[in-house]
Short mmCIF file of C-alpha atoms in Angstrom, two decimals:
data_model
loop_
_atom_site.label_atom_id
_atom_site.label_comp_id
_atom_site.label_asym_id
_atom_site.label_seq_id
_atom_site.Cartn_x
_atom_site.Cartn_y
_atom_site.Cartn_z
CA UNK A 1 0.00 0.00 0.00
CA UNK A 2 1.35 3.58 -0.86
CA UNK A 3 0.65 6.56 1.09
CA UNK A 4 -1.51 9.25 -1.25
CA UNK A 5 0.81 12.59 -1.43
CA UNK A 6 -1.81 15.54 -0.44
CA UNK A 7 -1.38 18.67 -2.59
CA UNK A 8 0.51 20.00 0.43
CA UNK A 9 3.13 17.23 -1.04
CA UNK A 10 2.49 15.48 2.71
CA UNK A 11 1.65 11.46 2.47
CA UNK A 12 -1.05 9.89 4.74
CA UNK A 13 0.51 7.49 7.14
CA UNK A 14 -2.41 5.63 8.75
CA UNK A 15 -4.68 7.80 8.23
CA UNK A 16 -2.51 10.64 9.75
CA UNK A 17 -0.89 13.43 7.52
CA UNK A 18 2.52 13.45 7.33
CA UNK A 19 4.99 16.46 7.18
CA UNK A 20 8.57 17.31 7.15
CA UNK A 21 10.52 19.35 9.70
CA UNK A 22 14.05 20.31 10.62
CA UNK A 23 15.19 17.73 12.91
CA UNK A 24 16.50 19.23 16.28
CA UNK A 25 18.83 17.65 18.87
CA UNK A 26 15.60 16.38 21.08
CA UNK A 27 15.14 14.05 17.31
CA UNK A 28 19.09 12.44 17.86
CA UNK A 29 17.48 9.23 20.34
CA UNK A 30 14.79 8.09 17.89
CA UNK A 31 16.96 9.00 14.82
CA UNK A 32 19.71 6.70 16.28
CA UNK A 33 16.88 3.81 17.07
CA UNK A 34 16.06 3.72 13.33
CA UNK A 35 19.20 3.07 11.89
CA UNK A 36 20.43 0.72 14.90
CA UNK A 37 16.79 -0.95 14.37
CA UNK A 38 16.54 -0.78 10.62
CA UNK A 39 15.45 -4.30 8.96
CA UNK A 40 17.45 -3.39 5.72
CA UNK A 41 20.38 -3.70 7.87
CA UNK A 42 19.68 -7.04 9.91
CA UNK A 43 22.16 -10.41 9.25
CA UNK A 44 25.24 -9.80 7.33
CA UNK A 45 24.74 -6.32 6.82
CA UNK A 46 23.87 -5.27 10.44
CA UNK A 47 28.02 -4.12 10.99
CA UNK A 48 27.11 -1.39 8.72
CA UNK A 49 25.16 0.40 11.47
CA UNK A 50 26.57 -1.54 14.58
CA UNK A 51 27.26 1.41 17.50
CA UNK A 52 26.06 4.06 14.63
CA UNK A 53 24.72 6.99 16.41
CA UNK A 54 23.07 10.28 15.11
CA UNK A 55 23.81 12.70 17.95
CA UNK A 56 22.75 16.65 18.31
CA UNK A 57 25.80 17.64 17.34
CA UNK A 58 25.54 15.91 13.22
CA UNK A 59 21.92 16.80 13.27
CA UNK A 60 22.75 20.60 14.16
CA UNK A 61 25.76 20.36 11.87
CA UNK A 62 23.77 19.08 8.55
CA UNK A 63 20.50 19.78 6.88
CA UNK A 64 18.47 17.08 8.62
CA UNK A 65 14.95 16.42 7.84
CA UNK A 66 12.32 14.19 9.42
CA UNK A 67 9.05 13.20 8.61
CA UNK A 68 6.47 13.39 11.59
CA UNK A 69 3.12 12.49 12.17
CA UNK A 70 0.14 13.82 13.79
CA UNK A 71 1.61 12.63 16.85
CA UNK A 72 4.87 13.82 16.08
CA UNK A 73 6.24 10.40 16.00
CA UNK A 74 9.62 10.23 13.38
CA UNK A 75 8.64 7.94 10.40
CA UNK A 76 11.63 8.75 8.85
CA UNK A 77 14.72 11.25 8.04
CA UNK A 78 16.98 12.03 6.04
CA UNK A 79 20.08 14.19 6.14
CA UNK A 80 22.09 15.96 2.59
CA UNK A 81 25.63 17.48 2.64
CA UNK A 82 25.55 20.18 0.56
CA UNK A 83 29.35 20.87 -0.32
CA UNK A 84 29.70 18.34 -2.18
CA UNK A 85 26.33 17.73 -2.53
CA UNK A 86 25.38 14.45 -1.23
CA UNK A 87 22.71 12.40 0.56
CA UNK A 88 24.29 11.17 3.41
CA UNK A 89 21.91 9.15 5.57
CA UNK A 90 18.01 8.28 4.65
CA UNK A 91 15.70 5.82 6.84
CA UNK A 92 11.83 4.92 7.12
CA UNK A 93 11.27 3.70 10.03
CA UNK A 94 10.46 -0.39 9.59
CA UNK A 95 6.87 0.36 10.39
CA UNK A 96 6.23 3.01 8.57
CA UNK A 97 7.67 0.82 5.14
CA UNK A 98 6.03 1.21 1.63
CA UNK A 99 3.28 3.85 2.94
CA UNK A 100 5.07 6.67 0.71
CA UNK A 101 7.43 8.12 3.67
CA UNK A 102 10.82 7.55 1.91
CA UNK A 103 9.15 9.48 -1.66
CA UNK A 104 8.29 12.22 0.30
CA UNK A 105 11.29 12.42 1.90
CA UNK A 106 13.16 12.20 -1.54
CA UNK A 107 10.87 15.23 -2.70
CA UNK A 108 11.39 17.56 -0.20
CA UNK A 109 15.59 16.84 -0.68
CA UNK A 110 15.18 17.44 -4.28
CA UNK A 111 13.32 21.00 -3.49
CA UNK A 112 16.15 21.45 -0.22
CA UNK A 113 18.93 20.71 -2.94
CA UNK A 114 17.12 23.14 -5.60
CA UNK A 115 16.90 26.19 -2.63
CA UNK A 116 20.80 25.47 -2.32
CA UNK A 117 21.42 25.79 -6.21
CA UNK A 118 22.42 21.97 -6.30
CA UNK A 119 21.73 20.25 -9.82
CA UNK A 120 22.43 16.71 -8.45
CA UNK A 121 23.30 14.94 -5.14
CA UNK A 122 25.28 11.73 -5.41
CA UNK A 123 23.76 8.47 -2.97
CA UNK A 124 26.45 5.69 -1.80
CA UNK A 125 23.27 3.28 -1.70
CA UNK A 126 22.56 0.59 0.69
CA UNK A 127 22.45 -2.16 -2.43
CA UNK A 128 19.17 -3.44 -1.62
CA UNK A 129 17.96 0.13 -1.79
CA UNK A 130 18.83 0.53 -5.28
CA UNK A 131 15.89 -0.10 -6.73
CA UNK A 132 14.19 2.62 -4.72
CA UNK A 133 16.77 5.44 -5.02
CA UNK A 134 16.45 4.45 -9.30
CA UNK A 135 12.87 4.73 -8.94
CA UNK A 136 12.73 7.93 -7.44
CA UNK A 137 14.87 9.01 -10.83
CA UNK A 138 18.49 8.44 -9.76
CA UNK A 139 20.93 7.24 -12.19
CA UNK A 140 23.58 5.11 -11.34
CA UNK A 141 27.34 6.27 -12.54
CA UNK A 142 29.76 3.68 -10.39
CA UNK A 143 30.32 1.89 -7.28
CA UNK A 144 31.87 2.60 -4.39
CA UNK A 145 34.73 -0.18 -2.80
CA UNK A 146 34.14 -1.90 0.36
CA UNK A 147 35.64 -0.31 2.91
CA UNK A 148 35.72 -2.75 5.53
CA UNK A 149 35.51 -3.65 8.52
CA UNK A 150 32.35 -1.67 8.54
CA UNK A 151 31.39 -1.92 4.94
CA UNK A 152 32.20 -5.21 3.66
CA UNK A 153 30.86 -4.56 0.48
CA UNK A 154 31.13 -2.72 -2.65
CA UNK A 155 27.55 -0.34 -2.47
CA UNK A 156 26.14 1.46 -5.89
CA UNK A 157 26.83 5.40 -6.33
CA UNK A 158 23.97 6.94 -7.89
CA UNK A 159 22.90 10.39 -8.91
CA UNK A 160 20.17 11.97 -8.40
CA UNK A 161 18.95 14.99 -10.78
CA UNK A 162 17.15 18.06 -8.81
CA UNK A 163 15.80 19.91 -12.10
CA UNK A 164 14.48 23.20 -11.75
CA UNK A 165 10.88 23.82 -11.56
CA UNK A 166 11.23 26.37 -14.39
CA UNK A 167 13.00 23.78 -16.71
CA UNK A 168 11.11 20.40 -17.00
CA UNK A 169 12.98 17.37 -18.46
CA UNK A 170 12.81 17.34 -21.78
CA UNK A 171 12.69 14.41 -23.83
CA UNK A 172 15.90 13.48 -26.74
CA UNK A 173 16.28 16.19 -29.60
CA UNK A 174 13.36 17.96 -28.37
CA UNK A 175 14.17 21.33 -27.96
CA UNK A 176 13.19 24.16 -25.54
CA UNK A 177 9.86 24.98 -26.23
CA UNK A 178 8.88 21.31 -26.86
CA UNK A 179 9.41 21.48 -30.29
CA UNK A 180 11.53 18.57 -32.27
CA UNK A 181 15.17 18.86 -33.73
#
């Protein structure tokens, strides 16, 4: 099931509307349960984000973003780098999974990135999140070596376009006012 986006661009999580808001150092705690809890990390690839903590001092150093109920509850969060641009941590909380949390959380980094003049922010992937980052329009353009002992394996290095509102995507040899070359 996917959360409907509201024309606000906030998604419905059980029945609750969901919005983004600058994390603050009160967030660190359940920031730091959702990676150390994350399912996409559990077996082999739970080393990753063994001992990983988000403390007040990263969240008041980055751009960090979380998406909040009606209760206020985190759902999810994400936090960009903007010099050089790059997403540096992005979670949905395991129970809030497939309801449209992680899309809106890509939208409002592509608008964040946009405000800072950004064109594209490069993602070091989780590999089983791939699929999602390349459905939210990412490109891949390498991969990035294993780095062990915390990363013990090579992870996919996408990029993902923030176009303009002004200048939609325009399809090949189609020029700027939609007509054909």
């Amino acid at each position: 099931m996917t959360a409907p986006l509201t024309p606000a661009g906030r998604a419905r999580h059980g029945g609750d509307a969901v919005r983004i808001r600058r994390a603050t150092a009160r967030d660190a705690r359940r920031l730091t349960r959702i990676v150390r809890t994350s399912g996409a990390y559990a077996g082999h690839w739970a080393a990753m984000v063994d001992g990983y903590t988000v403390g007040p001092a990263y969240i008041e150093a980055h751009q960090v973003f979380v998406a909040v109920g009606a209760d206020e509850r985190v759902r999810g969060f994400y936090a960009l780098v903007l010099s050089p641009p790059e997403l540096d941590l992005m979670f949905v909380a395991d129970e809030a999974q497939g309801l449209g949390i992680g899309r809106l959380l890509v939208g409002h980094l592509a608008g964040r990135a946009r405000e800072a003049g950004l064109t594209a922010v490069r993602i070091v992937s989780h590999p089983p999140s791939e699929g999602f980052y390349l459905g939210m329009g990412a490109r891949r353009t390498g991969t990035v070596p294993a780095a062990p002992p915390a990363v013990r394996w090579d992870r996919p290095e996408l990029e993902l376009p923030v176009l303009r509102p002004e200048a939609p995507p325009r399809r090949p040899g189609e020029g700027p006012s939609g007509w054909s070359a």
